[in-house]
């Protein structure tokens, strides 16, 4: 994935072409300094059909992003750690 973090500007931007991302739902820093971002899966794929599942995206020391975990299952009820916004 292309860079997601711009350290000089002190901001995180969604630049992935795999899914059009909105703002992250939750951001946390690991004990070793890594960053994990929770996304609710509301993005639409570039093909206009695929919707990305809820996922955790990591950001490494260079500012590059990677998918740490992804859930592609359809969940129509709230799950722990992710708020439900009807």
PDB file of C-alpha atoms in Angstrom, residues 7-47:
ATOM      1  CA  UNK A   7       5.216  12.367   9.634  1.00  0.00           C
ATOM      2  CA  UNK A   8       6.341  15.879   8.620  1.00  0.00           C
ATOM      3  CA  UNK A   9       2.729  17.038   8.454  1.00  0.00           C
ATOM      4  CA  UNK A  10       1.822  15.010  11.563  1.00  0.00           C
ATOM      5  CA  UNK A  11      -1.248  13.519   9.898  1.00  0.00           C
ATOM      6  CA  UNK A  12      -2.645  10.246   8.653  1.00  0.00           C
ATOM      7  CA  UNK A  13      -4.284  10.157   5.238  1.00  0.00           C
ATOM      8  CA  UNK A  14      -6.245   7.458   3.439  1.00  0.00           C
ATOM      9  CA  UNK A  15      -4.487   6.895   0.122  1.00  0.00           C
ATOM     10  CA  UNK A  16      -5.184   3.234  -0.547  1.00  0.00           C
ATOM     11  CA  UNK A  17      -6.615   2.502  -3.972  1.00  0.00           C
ATOM     12  CA  UNK A  18      -7.905  -0.875  -2.812  1.00  0.00           C
ATOM     13  CA  UNK A  19     -10.747   0.805  -0.925  1.00  0.00           C
ATOM     14  CA  UNK A  20     -11.922   4.360  -0.633  1.00  0.00           C
ATOM     15  CA  UNK A  21     -11.473   4.976   3.075  1.00  0.00           C
ATOM     16  CA  UNK A  22     -13.181   7.474   5.291  1.00  0.00           C
ATOM     17  CA  UNK A  23     -11.756   8.705   8.571  1.00  0.00           C
ATOM     18  CA  UNK A  24     -10.628   5.938  10.943  1.00  0.00           C
ATOM     19  CA  UNK A  25     -12.955   4.783  13.709  1.00  0.00           C
ATOM     20  CA  UNK A  26     -10.269   4.090  16.302  1.00  0.00           C
ATOM     21  CA  UNK A  27      -6.504   4.664  16.449  1.00  0.00           C
ATOM     22  CA  UNK A  28      -4.204   3.032  18.986  1.00  0.00           C
ATOM     23  CA  UNK A  29      -0.451   2.871  19.539  1.00  0.00           C
ATOM     24  CA  UNK A  30       1.186  -0.437  20.417  1.00  0.00           C
ATOM     25  CA  UNK A  31       3.743  -0.735  23.256  1.00  0.00           C
ATOM     26  CA  UNK A  32       6.489  -0.891  20.578  1.00  0.00           C
ATOM     27  CA  UNK A  33       5.311   2.299  18.857  1.00  0.00           C
ATOM     28  CA  UNK A  34       3.344   0.799  15.971  1.00  0.00           C
ATOM     29  CA  UNK A  35       0.026   2.350  14.980  1.00  0.00           C
ATOM     30  CA  UNK A  36      -3.163   0.347  14.413  1.00  0.00           C
ATOM     31  CA  UNK A  37      -6.255   1.915  12.862  1.00  0.00           C
ATOM     32  CA  UNK A  38      -9.724   0.343  13.010  1.00  0.00           C
ATOM     33  CA  UNK A  39     -11.910   0.894   9.938  1.00  0.00           C
ATOM     34  CA  UNK A  40     -15.602   0.065   9.944  1.00  0.00           C
ATOM     35  CA  UNK A  41     -15.673  -1.403   6.461  1.00  0.00           C
ATOM     36  CA  UNK A  42     -17.916   1.166   4.851  1.00  0.00           C
ATOM     37  CA  UNK A  43     -15.536   1.776   1.945  1.00  0.00           C
ATOM     38  CA  UNK A  44     -16.407   0.899  -1.630  1.00  0.00           C
ATOM     39  CA  UNK A  45     -13.923  -0.823  -3.888  1.00  0.00           C
ATOM     40  CA  UNK A  46     -12.577   0.787  -7.046  1.00  0.00           C
ATOM     41  CA  UNK A  47     -14.645  -1.667  -9.109  1.00  0.00           C
TER      42      UNK A  47
END
